[in-house]
PDB file of C-alpha atoms in Angstrom:
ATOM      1  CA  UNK A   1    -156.915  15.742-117.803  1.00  0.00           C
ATOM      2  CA  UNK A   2    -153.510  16.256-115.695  1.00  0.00           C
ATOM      3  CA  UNK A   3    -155.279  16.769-112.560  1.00  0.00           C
ATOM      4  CA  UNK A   4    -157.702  13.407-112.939  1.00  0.00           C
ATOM      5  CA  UNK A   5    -154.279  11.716-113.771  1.00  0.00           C
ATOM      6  CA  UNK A   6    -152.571  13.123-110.977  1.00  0.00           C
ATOM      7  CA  UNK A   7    -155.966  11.574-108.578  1.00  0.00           C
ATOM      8  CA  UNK A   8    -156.194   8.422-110.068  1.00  0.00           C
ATOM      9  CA  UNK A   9    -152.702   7.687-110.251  1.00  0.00           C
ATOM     10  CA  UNK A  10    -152.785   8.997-105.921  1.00  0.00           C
ATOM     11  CA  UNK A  11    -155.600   6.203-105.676  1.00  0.00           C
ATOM     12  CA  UNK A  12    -153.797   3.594-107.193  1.00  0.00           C
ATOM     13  CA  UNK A  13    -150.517   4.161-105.195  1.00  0.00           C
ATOM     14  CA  UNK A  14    -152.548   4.094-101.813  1.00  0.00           C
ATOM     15  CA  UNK A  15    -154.308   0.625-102.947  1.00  0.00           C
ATOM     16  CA  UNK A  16    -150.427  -0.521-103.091  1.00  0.00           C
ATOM     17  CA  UNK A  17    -149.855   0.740 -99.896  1.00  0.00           C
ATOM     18  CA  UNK A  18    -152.851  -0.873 -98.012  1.00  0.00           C
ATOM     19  CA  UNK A  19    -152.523  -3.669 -99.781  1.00  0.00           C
ATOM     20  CA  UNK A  20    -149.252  -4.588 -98.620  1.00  0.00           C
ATOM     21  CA  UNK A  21    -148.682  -8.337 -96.633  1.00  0.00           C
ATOM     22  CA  UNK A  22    -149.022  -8.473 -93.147  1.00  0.00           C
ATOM     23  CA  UNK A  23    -145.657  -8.534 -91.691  1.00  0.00           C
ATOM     24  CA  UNK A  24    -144.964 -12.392 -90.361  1.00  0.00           C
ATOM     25  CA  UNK A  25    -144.066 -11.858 -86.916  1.00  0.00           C
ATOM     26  CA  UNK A  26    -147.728 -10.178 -86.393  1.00  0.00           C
ATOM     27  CA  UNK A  27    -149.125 -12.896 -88.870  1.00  0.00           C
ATOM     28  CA  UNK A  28    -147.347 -15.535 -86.449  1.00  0.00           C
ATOM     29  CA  UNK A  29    -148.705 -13.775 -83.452  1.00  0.00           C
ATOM     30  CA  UNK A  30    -152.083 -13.012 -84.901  1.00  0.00           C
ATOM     31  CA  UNK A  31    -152.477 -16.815 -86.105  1.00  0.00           C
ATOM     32  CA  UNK A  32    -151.007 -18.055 -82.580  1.00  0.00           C
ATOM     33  CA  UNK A  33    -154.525 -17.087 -80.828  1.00  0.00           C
ATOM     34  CA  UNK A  34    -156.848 -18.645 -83.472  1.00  0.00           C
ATOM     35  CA  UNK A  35    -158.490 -21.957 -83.214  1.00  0.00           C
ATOM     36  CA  UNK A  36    -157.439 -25.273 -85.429  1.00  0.00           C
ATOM     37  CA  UNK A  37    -160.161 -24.991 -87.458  1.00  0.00           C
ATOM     38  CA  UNK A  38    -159.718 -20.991 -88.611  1.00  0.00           C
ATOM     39  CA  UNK A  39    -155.803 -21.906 -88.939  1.00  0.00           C
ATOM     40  CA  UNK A  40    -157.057 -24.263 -91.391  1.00  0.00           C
ATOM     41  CA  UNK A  41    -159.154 -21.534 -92.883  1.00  0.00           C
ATOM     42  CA  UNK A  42    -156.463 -18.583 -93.212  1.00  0.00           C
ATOM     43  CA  UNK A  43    -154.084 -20.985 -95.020  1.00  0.00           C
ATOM     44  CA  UNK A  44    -156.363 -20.485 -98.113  1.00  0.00           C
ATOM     45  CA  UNK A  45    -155.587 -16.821 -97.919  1.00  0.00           C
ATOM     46  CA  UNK A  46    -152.356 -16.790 -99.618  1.00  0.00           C
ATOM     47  CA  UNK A  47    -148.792 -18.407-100.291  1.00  0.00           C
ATOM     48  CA  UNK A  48    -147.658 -16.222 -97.091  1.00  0.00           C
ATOM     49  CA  UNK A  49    -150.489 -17.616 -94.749  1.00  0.00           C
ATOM     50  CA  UNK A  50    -150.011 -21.000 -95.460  1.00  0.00           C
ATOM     51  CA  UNK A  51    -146.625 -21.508 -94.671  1.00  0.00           C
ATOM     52  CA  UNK A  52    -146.904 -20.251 -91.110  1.00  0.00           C
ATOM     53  CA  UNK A  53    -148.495 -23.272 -89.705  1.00  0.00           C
ATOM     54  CA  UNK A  54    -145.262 -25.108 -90.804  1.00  0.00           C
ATOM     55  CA  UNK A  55    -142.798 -22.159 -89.362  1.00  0.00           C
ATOM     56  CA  UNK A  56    -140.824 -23.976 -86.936  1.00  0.00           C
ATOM     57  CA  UNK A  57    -141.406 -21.482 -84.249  1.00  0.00           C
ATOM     58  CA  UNK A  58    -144.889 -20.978 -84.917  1.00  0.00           C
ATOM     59  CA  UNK A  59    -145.019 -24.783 -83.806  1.00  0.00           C
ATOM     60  CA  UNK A  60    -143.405 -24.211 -80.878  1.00  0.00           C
ATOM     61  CA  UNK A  61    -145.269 -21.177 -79.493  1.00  0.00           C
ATOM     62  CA  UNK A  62    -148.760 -22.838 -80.777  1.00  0.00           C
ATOM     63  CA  UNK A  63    -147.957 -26.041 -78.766  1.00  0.00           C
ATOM     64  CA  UNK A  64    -146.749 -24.305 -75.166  1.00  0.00           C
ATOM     65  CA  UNK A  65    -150.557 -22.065 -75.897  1.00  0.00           C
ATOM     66  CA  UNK A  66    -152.190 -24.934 -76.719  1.00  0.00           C
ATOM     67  CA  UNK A  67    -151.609 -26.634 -73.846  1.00  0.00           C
ATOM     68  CA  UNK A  68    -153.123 -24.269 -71.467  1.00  0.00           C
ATOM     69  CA  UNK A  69    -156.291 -25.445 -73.485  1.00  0.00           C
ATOM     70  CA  UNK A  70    -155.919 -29.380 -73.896  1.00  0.00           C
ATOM     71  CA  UNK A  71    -158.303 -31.432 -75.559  1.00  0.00           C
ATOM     72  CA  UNK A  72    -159.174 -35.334 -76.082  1.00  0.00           C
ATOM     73  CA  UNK A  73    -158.581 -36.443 -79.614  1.00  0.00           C
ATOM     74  CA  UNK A  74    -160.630 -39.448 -80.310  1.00  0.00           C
ATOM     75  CA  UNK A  75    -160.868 -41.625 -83.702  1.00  0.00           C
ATOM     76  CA  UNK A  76    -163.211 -44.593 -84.909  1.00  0.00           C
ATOM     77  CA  UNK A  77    -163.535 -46.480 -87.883  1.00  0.00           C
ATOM     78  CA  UNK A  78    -167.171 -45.886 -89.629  1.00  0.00           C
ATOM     79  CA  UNK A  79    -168.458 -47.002 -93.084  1.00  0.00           C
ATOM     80  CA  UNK A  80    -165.091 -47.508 -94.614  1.00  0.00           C
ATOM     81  CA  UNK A  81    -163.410 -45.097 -93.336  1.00  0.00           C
ATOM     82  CA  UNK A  82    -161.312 -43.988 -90.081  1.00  0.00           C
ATOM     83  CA  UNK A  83    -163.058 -40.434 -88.377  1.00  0.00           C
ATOM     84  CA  UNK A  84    -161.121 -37.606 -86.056  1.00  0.00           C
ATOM     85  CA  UNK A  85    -163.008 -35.986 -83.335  1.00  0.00           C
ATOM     86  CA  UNK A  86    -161.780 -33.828 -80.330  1.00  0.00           C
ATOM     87  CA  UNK A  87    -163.047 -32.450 -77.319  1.00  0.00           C
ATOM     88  CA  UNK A  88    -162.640 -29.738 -74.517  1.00  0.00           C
ATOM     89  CA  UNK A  89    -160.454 -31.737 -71.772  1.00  0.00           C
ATOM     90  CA  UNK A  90    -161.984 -29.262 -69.459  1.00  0.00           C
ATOM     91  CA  UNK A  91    -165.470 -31.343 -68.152  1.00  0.00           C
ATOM     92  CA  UNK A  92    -167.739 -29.913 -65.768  1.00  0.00           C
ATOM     93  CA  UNK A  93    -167.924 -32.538 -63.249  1.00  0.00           C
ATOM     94  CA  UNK A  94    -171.504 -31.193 -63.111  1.00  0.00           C
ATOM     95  CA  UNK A  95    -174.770 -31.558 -65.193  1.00  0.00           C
ATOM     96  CA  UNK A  96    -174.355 -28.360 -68.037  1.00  0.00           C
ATOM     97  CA  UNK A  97    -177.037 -27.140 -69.696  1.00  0.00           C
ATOM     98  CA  UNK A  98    -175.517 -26.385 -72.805  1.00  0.00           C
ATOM     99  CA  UNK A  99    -175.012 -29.314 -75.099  1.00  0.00           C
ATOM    100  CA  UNK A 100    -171.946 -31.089 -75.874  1.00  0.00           C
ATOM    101  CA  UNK A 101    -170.192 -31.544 -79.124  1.00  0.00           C
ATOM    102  CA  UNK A 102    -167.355 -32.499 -80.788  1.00  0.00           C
ATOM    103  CA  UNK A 103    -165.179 -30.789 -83.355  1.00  0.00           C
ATOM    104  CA  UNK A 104    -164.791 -32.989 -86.220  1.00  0.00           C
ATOM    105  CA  UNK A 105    -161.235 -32.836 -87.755  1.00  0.00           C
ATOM    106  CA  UNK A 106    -160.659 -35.022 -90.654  1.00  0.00           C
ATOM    107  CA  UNK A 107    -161.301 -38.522 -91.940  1.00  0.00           C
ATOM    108  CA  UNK A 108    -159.508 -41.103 -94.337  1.00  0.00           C
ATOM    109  CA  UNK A 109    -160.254 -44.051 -96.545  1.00  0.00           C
ATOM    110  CA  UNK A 110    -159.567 -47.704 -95.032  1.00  0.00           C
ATOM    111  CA  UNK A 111    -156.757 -48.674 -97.613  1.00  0.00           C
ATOM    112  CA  UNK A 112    -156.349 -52.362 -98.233  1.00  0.00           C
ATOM    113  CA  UNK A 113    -155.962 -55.077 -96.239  1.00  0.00           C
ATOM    114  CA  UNK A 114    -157.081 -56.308 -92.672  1.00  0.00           C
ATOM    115  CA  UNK A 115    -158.452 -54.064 -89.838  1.00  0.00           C
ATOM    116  CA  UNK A 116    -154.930 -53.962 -88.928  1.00  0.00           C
ATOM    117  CA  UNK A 117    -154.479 -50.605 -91.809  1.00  0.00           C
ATOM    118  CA  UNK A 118    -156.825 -49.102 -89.243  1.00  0.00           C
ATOM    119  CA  UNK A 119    -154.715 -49.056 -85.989  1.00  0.00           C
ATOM    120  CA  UNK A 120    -152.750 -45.806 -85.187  1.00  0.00           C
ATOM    121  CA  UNK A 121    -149.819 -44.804 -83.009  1.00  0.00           C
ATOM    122  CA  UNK A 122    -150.116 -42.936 -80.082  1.00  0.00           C
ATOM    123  CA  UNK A 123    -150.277 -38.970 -81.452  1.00  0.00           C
ATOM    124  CA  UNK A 124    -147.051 -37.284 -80.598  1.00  0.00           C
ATOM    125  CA  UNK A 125    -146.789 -33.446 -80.645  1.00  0.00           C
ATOM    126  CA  UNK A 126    -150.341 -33.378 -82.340  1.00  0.00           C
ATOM    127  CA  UNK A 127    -149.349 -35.552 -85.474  1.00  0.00           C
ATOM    128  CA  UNK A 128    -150.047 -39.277 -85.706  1.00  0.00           C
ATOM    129  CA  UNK A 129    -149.426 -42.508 -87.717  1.00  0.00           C
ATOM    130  CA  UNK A 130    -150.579 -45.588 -89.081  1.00  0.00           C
ATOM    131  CA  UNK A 131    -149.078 -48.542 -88.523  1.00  0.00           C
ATOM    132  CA  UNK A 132    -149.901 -50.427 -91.448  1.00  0.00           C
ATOM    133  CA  UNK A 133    -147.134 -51.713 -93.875  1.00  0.00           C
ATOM    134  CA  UNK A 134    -147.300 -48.598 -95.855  1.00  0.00           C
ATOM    135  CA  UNK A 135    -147.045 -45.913 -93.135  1.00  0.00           C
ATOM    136  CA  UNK A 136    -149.299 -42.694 -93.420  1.00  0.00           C
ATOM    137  CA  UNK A 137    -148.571 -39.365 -91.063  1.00  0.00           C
ATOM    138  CA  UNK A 138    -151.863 -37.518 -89.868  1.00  0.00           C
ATOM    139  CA  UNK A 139    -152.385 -34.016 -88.676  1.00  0.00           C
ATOM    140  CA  UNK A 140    -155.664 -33.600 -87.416  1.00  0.00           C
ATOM    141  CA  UNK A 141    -155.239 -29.822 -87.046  1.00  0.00           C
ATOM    142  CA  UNK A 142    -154.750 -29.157 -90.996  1.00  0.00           C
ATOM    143  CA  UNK A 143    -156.579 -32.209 -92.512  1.00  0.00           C
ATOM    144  CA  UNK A 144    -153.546 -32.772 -94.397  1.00  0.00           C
ATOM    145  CA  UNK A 145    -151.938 -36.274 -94.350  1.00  0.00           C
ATOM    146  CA  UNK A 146    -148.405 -37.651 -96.051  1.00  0.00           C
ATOM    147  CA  UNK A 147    -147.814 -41.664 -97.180  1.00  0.00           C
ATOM    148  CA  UNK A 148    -144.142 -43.050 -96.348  1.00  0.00           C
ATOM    149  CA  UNK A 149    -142.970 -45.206 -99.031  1.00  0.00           C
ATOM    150  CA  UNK A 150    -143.261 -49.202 -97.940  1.00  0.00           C
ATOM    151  CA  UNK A 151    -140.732 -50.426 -95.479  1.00  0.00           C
ATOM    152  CA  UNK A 152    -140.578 -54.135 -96.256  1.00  0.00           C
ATOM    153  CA  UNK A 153    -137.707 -57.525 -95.238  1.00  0.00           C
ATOM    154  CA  UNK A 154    -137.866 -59.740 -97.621  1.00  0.00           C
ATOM    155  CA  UNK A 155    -139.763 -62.411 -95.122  1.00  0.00           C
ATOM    156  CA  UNK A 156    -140.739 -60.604 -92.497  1.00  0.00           C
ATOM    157  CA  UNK A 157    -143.253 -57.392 -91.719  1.00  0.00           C
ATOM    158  CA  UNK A 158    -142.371 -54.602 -90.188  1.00  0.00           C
ATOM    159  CA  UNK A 159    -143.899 -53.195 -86.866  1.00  0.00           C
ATOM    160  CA  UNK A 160    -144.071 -49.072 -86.948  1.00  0.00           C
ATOM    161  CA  UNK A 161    -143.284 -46.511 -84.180  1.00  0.00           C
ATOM    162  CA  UNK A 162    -143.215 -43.184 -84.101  1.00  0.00           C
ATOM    163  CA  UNK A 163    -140.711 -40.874 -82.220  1.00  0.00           C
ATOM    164  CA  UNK A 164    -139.787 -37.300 -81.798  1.00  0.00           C
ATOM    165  CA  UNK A 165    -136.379 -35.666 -81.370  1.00  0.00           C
ATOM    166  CA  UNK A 166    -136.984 -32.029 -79.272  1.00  0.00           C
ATOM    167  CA  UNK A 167    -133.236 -31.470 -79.566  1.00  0.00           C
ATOM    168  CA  UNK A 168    -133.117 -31.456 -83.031  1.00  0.00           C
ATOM    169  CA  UNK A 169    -137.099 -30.941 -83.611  1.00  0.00           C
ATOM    170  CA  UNK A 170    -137.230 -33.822 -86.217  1.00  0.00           C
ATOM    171  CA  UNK A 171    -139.953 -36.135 -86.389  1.00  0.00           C
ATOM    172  CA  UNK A 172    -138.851 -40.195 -87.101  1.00  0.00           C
ATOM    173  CA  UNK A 173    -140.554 -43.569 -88.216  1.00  0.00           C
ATOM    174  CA  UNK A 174    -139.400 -46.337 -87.148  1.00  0.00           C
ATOM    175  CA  UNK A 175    -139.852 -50.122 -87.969  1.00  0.00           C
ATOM    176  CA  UNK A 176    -139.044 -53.504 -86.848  1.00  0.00           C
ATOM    177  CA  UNK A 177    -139.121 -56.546 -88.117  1.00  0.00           C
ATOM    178  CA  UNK A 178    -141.460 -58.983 -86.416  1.00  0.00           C
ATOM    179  CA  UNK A 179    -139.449 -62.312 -86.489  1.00  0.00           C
ATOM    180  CA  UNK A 180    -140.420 -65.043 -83.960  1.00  0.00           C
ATOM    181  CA  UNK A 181    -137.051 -67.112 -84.575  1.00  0.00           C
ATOM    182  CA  UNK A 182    -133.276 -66.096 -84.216  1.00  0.00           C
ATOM    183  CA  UNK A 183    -132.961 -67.531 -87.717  1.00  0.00           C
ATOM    184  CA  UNK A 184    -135.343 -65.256 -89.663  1.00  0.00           C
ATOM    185  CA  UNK A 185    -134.006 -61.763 -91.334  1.00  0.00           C
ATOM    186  CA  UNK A 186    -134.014 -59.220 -88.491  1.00  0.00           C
ATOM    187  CA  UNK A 187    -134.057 -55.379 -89.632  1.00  0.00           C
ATOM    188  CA  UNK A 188    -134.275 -52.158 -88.022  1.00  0.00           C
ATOM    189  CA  UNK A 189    -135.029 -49.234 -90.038  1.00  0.00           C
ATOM    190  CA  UNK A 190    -135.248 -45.043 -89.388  1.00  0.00           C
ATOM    191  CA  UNK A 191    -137.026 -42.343 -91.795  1.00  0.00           C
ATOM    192  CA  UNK A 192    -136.297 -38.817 -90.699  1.00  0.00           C
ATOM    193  CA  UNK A 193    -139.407 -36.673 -91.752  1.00  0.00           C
ATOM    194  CA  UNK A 194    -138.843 -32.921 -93.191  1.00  0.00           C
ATOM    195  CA  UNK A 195    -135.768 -32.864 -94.390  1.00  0.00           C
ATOM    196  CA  UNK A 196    -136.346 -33.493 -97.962  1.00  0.00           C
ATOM    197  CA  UNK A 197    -137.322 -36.771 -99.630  1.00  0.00           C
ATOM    198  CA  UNK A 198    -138.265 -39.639 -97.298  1.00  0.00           C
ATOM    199  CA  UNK A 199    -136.109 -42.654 -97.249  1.00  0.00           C
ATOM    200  CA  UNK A 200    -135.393 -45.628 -95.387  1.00  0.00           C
ATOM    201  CA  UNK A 201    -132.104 -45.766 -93.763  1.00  0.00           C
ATOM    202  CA  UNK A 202    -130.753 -49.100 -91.771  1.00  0.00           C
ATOM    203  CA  UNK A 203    -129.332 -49.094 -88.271  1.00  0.00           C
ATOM    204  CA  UNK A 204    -127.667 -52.099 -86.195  1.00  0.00           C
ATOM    205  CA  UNK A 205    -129.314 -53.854 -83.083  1.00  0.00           C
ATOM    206  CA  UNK A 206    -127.142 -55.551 -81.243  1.00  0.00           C
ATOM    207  CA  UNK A 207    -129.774 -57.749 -79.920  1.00  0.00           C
ATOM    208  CA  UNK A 208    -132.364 -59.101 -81.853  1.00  0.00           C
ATOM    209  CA  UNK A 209    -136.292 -59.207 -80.799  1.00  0.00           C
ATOM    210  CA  UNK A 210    -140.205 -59.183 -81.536  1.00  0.00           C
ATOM    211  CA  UNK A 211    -141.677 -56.243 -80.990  1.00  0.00           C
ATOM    212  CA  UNK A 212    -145.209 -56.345 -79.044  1.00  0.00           C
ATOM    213  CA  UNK A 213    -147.933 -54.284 -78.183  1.00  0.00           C
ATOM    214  CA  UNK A 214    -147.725 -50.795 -76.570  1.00  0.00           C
ATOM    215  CA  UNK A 215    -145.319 -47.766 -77.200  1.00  0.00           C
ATOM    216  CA  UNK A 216    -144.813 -44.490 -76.101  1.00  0.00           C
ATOM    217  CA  UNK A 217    -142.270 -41.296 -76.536  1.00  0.00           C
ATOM    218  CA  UNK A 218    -140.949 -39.054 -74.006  1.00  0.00           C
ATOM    219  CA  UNK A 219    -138.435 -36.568 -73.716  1.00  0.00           C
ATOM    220  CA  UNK A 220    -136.587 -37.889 -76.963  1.00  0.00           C
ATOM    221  CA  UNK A 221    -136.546 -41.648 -76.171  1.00  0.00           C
ATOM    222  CA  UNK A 222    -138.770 -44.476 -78.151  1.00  0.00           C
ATOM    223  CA  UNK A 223    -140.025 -46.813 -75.534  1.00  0.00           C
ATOM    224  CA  UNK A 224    -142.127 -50.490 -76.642  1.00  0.00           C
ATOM    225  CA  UNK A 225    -142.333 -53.839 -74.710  1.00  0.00           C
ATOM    226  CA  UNK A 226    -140.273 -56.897 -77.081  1.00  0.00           C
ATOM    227  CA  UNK A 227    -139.701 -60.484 -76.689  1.00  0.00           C
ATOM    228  CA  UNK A 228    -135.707 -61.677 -76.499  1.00  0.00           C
ATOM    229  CA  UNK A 229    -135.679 -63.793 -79.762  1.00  0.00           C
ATOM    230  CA  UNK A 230    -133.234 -66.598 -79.267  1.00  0.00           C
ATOM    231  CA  UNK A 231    -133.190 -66.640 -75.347  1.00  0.00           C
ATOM    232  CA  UNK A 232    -132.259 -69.622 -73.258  1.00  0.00           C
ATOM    233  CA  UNK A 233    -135.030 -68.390 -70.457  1.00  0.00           C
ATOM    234  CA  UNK A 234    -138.698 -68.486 -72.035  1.00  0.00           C
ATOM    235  CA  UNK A 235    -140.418 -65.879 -72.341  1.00  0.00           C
ATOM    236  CA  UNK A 236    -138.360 -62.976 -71.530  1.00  0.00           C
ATOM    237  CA  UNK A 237    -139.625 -59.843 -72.242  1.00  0.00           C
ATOM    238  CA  UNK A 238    -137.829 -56.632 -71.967  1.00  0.00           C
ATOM    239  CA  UNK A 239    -138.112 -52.886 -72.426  1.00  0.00           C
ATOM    240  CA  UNK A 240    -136.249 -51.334 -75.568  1.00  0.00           C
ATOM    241  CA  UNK A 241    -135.401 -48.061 -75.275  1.00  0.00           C
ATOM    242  CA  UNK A 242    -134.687 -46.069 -78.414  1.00  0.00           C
ATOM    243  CA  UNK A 243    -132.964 -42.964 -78.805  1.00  0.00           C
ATOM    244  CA  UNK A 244    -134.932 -41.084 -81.480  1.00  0.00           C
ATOM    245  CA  UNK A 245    -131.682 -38.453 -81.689  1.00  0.00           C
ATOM    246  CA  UNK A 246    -128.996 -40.989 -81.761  1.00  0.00           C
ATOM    247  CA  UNK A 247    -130.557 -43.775 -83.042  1.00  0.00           C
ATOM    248  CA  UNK A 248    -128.868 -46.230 -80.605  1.00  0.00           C
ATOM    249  CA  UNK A 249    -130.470 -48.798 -78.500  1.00  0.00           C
ATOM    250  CA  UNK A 250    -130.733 -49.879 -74.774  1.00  0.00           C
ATOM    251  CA  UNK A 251    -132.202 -52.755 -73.274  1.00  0.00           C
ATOM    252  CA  UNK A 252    -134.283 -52.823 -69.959  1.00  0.00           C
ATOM    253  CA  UNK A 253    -134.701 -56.634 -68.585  1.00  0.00           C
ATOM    254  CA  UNK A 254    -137.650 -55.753 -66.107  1.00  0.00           C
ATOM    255  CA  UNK A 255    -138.162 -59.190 -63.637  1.00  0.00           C
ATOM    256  CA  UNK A 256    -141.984 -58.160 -63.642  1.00  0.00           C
ATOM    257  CA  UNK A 257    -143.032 -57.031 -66.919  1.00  0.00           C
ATOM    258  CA  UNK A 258    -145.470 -59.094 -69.316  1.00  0.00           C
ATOM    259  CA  UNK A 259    -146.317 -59.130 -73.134  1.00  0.00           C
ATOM    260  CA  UNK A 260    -149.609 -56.923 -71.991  1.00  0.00           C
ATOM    261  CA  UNK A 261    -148.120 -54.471 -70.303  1.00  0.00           C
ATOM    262  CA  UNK A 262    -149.045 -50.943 -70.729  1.00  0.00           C
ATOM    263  CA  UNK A 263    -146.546 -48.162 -70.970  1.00  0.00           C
ATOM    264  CA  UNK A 264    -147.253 -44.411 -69.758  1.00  0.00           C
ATOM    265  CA  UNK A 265    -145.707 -41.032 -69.301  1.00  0.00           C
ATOM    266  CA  UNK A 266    -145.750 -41.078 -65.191  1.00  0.00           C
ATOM    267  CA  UNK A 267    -144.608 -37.485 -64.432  1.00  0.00           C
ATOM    268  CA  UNK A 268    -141.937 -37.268 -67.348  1.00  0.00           C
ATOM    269  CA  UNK A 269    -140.808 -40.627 -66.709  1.00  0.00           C
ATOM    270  CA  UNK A 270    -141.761 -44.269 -67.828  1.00  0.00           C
ATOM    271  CA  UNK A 271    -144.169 -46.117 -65.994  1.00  0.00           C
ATOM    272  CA  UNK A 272    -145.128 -50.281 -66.512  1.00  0.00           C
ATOM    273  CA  UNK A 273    -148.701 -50.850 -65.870  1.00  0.00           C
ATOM    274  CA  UNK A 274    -150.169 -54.112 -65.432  1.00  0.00           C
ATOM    275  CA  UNK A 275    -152.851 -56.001 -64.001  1.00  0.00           C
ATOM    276  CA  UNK A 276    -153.433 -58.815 -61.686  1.00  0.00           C
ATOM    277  CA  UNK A 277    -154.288 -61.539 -61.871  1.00  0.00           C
ATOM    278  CA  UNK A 278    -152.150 -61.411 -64.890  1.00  0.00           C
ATOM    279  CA  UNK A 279    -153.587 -60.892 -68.070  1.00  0.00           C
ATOM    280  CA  UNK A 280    -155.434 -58.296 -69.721  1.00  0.00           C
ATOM    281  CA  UNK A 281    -157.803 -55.487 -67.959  1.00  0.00           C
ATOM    282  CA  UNK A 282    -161.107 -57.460 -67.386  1.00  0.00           C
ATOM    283  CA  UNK A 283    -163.922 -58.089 -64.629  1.00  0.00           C
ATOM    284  CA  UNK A 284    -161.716 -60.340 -62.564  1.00  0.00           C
ATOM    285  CA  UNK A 285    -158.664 -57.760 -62.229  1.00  0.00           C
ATOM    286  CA  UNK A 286    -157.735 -57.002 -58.763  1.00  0.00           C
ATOM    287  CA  UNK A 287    -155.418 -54.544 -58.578  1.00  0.00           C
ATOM    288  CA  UNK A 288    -152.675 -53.423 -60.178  1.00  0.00           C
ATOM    289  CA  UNK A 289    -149.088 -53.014 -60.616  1.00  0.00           C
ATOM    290  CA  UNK A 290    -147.034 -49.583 -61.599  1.00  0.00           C
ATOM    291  CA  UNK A 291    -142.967 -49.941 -62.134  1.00  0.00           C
ATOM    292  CA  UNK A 292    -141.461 -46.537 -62.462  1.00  0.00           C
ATOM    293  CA  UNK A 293    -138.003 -46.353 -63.915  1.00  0.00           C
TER     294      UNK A 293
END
């Protein structure tokens, strides 16, 4: 009986010994060449495995590999509800003849309201957001998706953007209040994400204004097209430019820049696009315009 102690006992010690977690630097580096959708997968293994995908380095190293692989992330409303799809950014420019599809991500409920719940921000670092009243973040790699509690003026609705700080590596939401007089309660308001419970904080503007269509965020700055509320000259539309680290505010007074315009990333800097005649994008454009800053 000693000896067939003495085995089982040797079997049970070596189960503990194989059965030890995989050290997290090889977990990080091990998870860093998988796909989305078997990231997804391994975070089911175990408390371990799922909180790599939220490491703060992991993030960093998955993005920089990532991007040696780009894809097209693409969303639609359909039956009541709003759809994720991506695909390969790599297109043969020639007939394949293996067939195409598209790697389905996640979808979401319409929640209530107008079609206006269904509009979301342009994705920065691979998470986006809704810009409905009650904002929602998305990340289309994990499913997984967080609600922001309702930032509301008393009057007035708020218009949501969405901005990331790569100093400090802190995601922000921020809203305006969409006033169309001087007189009306104007409000600016910041919500840091991961860093505990999400509040609303207030921060001054020294000038007040409607925000309008189009946004974008690069290198650390929060850039939209807004209307001077209260100006002597009509219509006079500007470029804000928001600090996402700071949280301070500049003003760019462009000569040529319309309610329509379109803002893009040209090189690491912004870019104004818009068409003429002026107006939106339609069959009797001509050409158009690009302002670089």
């Amino acid at each position: 009986m000693g000896k067939r102690q003495k085995q089982v006992t040797h079997r049970i010690n070596s189960r503990r010994e194989n059965s030890k977690e995989i050290p997290i630097d090889l977990l990080i580096d091990i998870f860093s060449r998988l796909s989305m959708a078997d990231i997804a997968r391994c975070r089911c293994v175990s408390k371990l495995w799922s909180s790599v995908p939220r490491l703060r380095y992991f993030t960093e190293l998955f993005l920089k590999i990532s991007s040696a692989r780009p894809r097209i992330l693409f969303t639609f409303p359909h039956n009541g509800k709003r759809i994720f799809y991506s695909i390969s950014q790599h297109l043969h420019s020639e007939p394949s003849p293996f067939p195409f599809v598209p790697y389905y991500h996640m979808s979401f409920p319409k929640g209530k309201g107008s079609s206006y719940d269904y509009e979301i921000l342009a994705p920065v670092r691979g998470f986006l957001c809704s810009k409905a009243s009650k904002p929602m973040i998305y990340n289309p790699s994990t499913g997984e998706c967080k609600t922001l509690p309702r930032a509301m003026t008393k009057r007035t609705e708020m218009k949501t953007y969405f901005g990331y700080d790569p100093i400090d590596k802190l995601f922000k939401v921020f809203c305006v209040s969409k006033v169309l007089l001087a007189s009306e309660d104007f409000a600016c308001r910041v919500s840091t994400l991961g860093t505990g419970e999400v509040y609303w904080r207030m921060i001054e503007c020294s000038i007040p204004h409607r925000p309008l269509r189009g946004e974008i965020c690069i290198d650390g700055v929060l850039y939209y097209v807004a209307e001077c509320i209260g100006n002597k000259i009509p219509e006079c539309y500007m470029v804000v430019c928001f600090d996402v680290r700071s949280e301070k505010f500049k003003f760019l007074v462009v000569e040529f820049i319309f309610w329509c315009s379109t803002l893009i990333n040209c090189k690491g800097k912004l870019g104004v696009l818009w068409s003429v005649p002026f107006g939106l994008t339609h069959e009797l454009t001509k050409y158009f315009v690009l302002w670089i800053l």
